[in-house]
mmCIF file of C-alpha atoms in Angstrom:
data_model
loop_
_atom_site.group_PDB
_atom_site.id
_atom_site.type_symbol
_atom_site.label_atom_id
_atom_site.label_comp_id
_atom_site.label_asym_id
_atom_site.label_seq_id
_atom_site.Cartn_x
_atom_site.Cartn_y
_atom_site.Cartn_z
ATOM 1 C CA MET A 1 12.373 11.428 0.037
ATOM 2 C CA SER A 2 8.704 11.518 1.066
ATOM 3 C CA GLY A 3 7.212 8.860 3.185
ATOM 4 C CA VAL A 4 5.245 7.613 0.143
ATOM 5 C CA CYS A 5 8.153 7.436 -1.583
ATOM 6 C CA ARG A 6 10.235 5.248 0.941
ATOM 7 C CA ILE A 7 7.181 2.985 1.123
ATOM 8 C CA MET A 8 7.096 2.219 -2.543
ATOM 9 C CA ALA A 9 10.781 1.906 -2.561
ATOM 10 C CA ALA A 10 10.446 -0.771 0.584
ATOM 11 C CA TRP A 11 7.593 -2.322 -1.539
ATOM 12 C CA ALA A 12 9.799 -2.623 -4.474
ATOM 13 C CA ALA A 13 13.252 -4.316 -2.419
ATOM 14 C CA ALA A 14 10.254 -6.503 -0.978
ATOM 15 C CA GLY A 15 9.089 -7.504 -4.044
ATOM 16 C CA ALA A 16 5.545 -6.291 -4.032
ATOM 17 C CA VAL A 17 6.179 -3.932 -7.032
ATOM 18 C CA GLU A 18 7.095 -5.711 -10.258
ATOM 19 C CA ASN A 19 7.570 -3.540 -13.583
ATOM 20 C CA GLY A 20 6.005 -0.491 -11.821
ATOM 21 C CA ARG A 21 2.829 -2.587 -10.980
ATOM 22 C CA MET A 22 2.056 -3.550 -7.482
ATOM 23 C CA LEU A 23 1.020 -6.996 -7.116
ATOM 24 C CA MET A 24 -1.625 -6.629 -3.977
ATOM 25 C CA TYR A 25 -3.576 -9.455 -5.217
ATOM 26 C CA ARG A 26 -0.894 -11.734 -4.256
ATOM 27 C CA TYR A 27 -1.581 -10.722 -0.574
ATOM 28 C CA ILE A 28 -5.050 -11.544 -0.827
ATOM 29 C CA THR A 29 -5.027 -14.613 -2.507
ATOM 30 C CA LYS A 30 -1.742 -15.804 -0.245
ATOM 31 C CA ASN A 31 -4.143 -17.481 2.106
ATOM 32 C CA LYS A 32 -5.936 -19.795 -0.285
ATOM 33 C CA GLY A 33 -7.861 -21.429 2.760
ATOM 34 C CA THR A 34 -9.189 -17.956 3.829
ATOM 35 C CA TYR A 35 -9.810 -16.814 0.394
ATOM 36 C CA VAL A 36 -11.628 -20.177 -0.681
ATOM 37 C CA PHE A 37 -13.885 -19.507 2.488
ATOM 38 C CA TYR A 38 -14.257 -15.780 1.708
ATOM 39 C CA VAL A 39 -15.378 -16.873 -1.888
ATOM 40 C CA ILE A 40 -17.997 -19.436 -0.876
ATOM 41 C CA PHE A 41 -19.584 -17.458 1.534
ATOM 42 C CA LEU A 42 -19.622 -14.446 -0.804
ATOM 43 C CA VAL A 43 -21.564 -16.446 -3.120
ATOM 44 C CA LEU A 44 -23.802 -18.014 -0.766
ATOM 45 C CA SER A 45 -24.390 -14.911 1.116
ATOM 46 C CA SER A 46 -25.644 -13.090 -2.446
ATOM 47 C CA VAL A 47 -27.687 -16.287 -3.281
ATOM 48 C CA PHE A 48 -29.325 -16.308 -0.197
ATOM 49 C CA SER A 49 -30.156 -12.341 0.006
ATOM 50 C CA VAL A 50 -32.029 -12.869 -3.429
ATOM 51 C CA MET A 51 -33.524 -15.908 -2.342
ATOM 52 C CA PHE A 52 -34.814 -13.916 0.510
ATOM 53 C CA SER A 53 -36.740 -11.414 -1.600
ATOM 54 C CA PHE A 54 -38.714 -14.346 -3.609
ATOM 55 C CA VAL A 55 -39.681 -15.098 -0.054
ATOM 56 C CA LEU A 56 -40.860 -11.751 0.798
ATOM 57 C CA GLY A 57 -42.512 -11.323 -2.422
ATOM 58 C CA GLY A 58 -44.535 -15.078 -1.301
ATOM 59 C CA ILE A 59 -45.438 -13.604 1.991
ATOM 60 C CA MET A 60 -46.446 -10.526 0.395
ATOM 61 C CA ASP A 61 -48.708 -12.334 -2.363
ATOM 62 C CA SER A 62 -50.611 -15.178 0.204
ATOM 63 C CA ALA A 63 -51.464 -11.830 2.588
ATOM 64 C CA VAL A 64 -53.055 -10.208 -0.455
ATOM 65 C CA GLN A 65 -54.510 -13.483 -1.368
ATOM 66 C CA GLY A 66 -55.872 -14.006 2.409
ATOM 67 C CA SER A 67 -54.619 -17.440 2.297
ATOM 68 C CA VAL A 68 -53.757 -17.768 5.981
ATOM 69 C CA SER A 69 -52.017 -21.019 5.851
ATOM 70 C CA ILE A 70 -50.238 -20.274 2.783
ATOM 71 C CA LEU A 71 -49.112 -17.083 4.888
ATOM 72 C CA LEU A 72 -48.176 -18.743 8.041
ATOM 73 C CA ARG A 73 -45.796 -21.175 5.831
ATOM 74 C CA TYR A 74 -44.008 -18.587 3.967
ATOM 75 C CA THR A 75 -43.892 -16.940 7.428
ATOM 76 C CA ILE A 76 -41.964 -19.565 9.191
ATOM 77 C CA GLY A 77 -39.874 -20.233 5.996
ATOM 78 C CA GLY A 78 -38.908 -16.762 5.736
ATOM 79 C CA ILE A 79 -38.068 -16.854 9.595
ATOM 80 C CA ILE A 80 -35.649 -19.578 8.958
ATOM 81 C CA PHE A 81 -34.613 -18.531 5.545
ATOM 82 C CA LEU A 82 -33.868 -14.904 7.349
ATOM 83 C CA VAL A 83 -31.442 -16.794 10.131
ATOM 84 C CA ILE A 84 -29.625 -18.696 7.166
ATOM 85 C CA THR A 85 -29.219 -15.357 5.158
ATOM 86 C CA VAL A 86 -28.019 -13.353 8.388
ATOM 87 C CA GLY A 87 -25.715 -16.273 9.417
ATOM 88 C CA SER A 88 -24.217 -16.374 5.986
ATOM 89 C CA GLU A 89 -23.813 -12.619 5.834
ATOM 90 C CA TYR A 90 -21.914 -12.935 9.594
ATOM 91 C CA LEU A 91 -19.652 -15.630 8.440
ATOM 92 C CA TYR A 92 -18.958 -13.683 5.274
ATOM 93 C CA GLY A 93 -18.183 -10.643 7.164
ATOM 94 C CA ILE A 94 -15.631 -12.909 9.335
ATOM 95 C CA ALA A 95 -14.011 -14.320 6.142
ATOM 96 C CA LYS A 96 -13.445 -10.687 4.731
ATOM 97 C CA ASN A 97 -12.070 -9.336 7.916
ATOM 98 C CA ARG A 98 -9.505 -12.362 8.442
ATOM 99 C CA LEU A 99 -8.699 -11.913 4.675
ATOM 100 C CA VAL A 100 -7.834 -8.051 5.179
ATOM 101 C CA LYS A 101 -6.147 -8.883 8.279
ATOM 102 C CA LEU A 102 -3.808 -11.675 6.906
ATOM 103 C CA ALA A 103 -3.107 -9.548 3.641
ATOM 104 C CA ARG A 104 -2.249 -6.511 6.000
ATOM 105 C CA MET A 105 0.046 -8.772 8.090
ATOM 106 C CA GLY A 106 1.715 -9.702 4.809
ATOM 107 C CA VAL A 107 2.324 -6.263 3.338
ATOM 108 C CA LYS A 108 3.529 -5.273 6.938
ATOM 109 C CA GLU A 109 6.265 -8.456 6.513
ATOM 110 C CA ASP A 110 7.341 -7.539 2.946
ATOM 111 C CA MET A 111 7.737 -3.844 4.159
ATOM 112 C CA LEU A 112 9.748 -4.191 7.139
ATOM 113 C CA ALA A 113 11.814 -6.764 5.216
ATOM 114 C CA GLY A 114 12.460 -3.886 2.861
ATOM 115 C CA LEU A 115 13.363 -1.354 5.167
ATOM 116 C CA MET A 116 15.726 -4.162 6.945
ATOM 117 C CA LYS A 117 17.441 -4.527 3.810
ATOM 118 C CA ARG A 118 18.575 -0.730 3.960
ATOM 119 C CA ASP A 119 21.996 0.508 4.922
ATOM 120 C CA THR A 120 22.010 2.179 8.939
ATOM 121 C CA LEU A 121 23.257 5.157 7.409
ATOM 122 C CA ALA A 122 19.530 5.778 5.652
ATOM 123 C CA PHE A 123 17.880 5.330 8.951
ATOM 124 C CA GLU A 124 20.417 8.062 10.507
ATOM 125 C CA GLY A 125 18.628 10.713 8.740
ATOM 126 C CA GLU A 126 15.294 10.720 9.949
ATOM 127 C CA LYS A 127 13.515 9.646 13.296
ATOM 128 C CA THR A 128 12.404 6.790 13.904
ATOM 129 C CA SER A 129 9.116 8.312 14.725
ATOM 130 C CA VAL A 130 8.790 9.668 10.586
ATOM 131 C CA TYR A 131 9.313 6.058 9.573
ATOM 132 C CA VAL A 132 6.544 4.410 12.459
ATOM 133 C CA SER A 133 4.204 7.075 11.358
ATOM 134 C CA ASN A 134 4.605 6.902 7.433
ATOM 135 C CA PHE A 135 4.459 2.954 8.179
ATOM 136 C CA LEU A 136 1.393 3.133 9.784
ATOM 137 C CA GLN A 137 -0.534 5.579 7.955
ATOM 138 C CA ASN A 138 0.201 4.033 4.560
ATOM 139 C CA LEU A 139 -0.836 0.674 5.907
ATOM 140 C CA ASP A 140 -4.047 2.152 7.176
ATOM 141 C CA MET A 141 -4.815 3.958 3.645
ATOM 142 C CA LEU A 142 -3.700 0.439 1.669
ATOM 143 C CA GLU A 143 -6.320 -1.178 3.918
ATOM 144 C CA SER A 144 -9.093 1.123 3.214
ATOM 145 C CA LEU A 145 -8.427 2.134 -0.175
ATOM 146 C CA TYR A 146 -7.366 -0.970 -1.639
ATOM 147 C CA PHE A 147 -8.245 -4.312 0.441
ATOM 148 C CA ASN A 148 -11.856 -3.073 1.859
ATOM 149 C CA ASN A 149 -12.877 -1.988 -2.135
ATOM 150 C CA VAL A 150 -11.730 -4.996 -3.630
ATOM 151 C CA LEU A 151 -13.328 -7.078 -1.465
ATOM 152 C CA ASP A 152 -16.749 -5.349 -1.014
#
């Protein structure tokens, strides 16, 4: 049995696969507080990024018109808005990375629980390094191909 098949069997035993469909979204929504924090800062980050474009447009318009006082107000507002935008992007990144970390830990726990349900004779056929290697490679693949893509 290949490593991927073993991992899928472990997921099935742990309840991560239902009717052949992987239920990975449950690992993301399992941590509701972090998920809400992520969604809030995702929306804020998107809104602030769009609004910052309008501020830059105002700076350009006032610079073309030659109004120094309006240009100064837009520039100060733009700097303040830039700090707010960068702060919201930073908090969005923290929430996203924490959500990926917690989802990865949930998958790990379920996979280990599925492996522990197997009988000892199944483990004697393979070296432990094979299990560890497959376990870590599949977790990295799952993180890069699923969790990071879903949350971006």
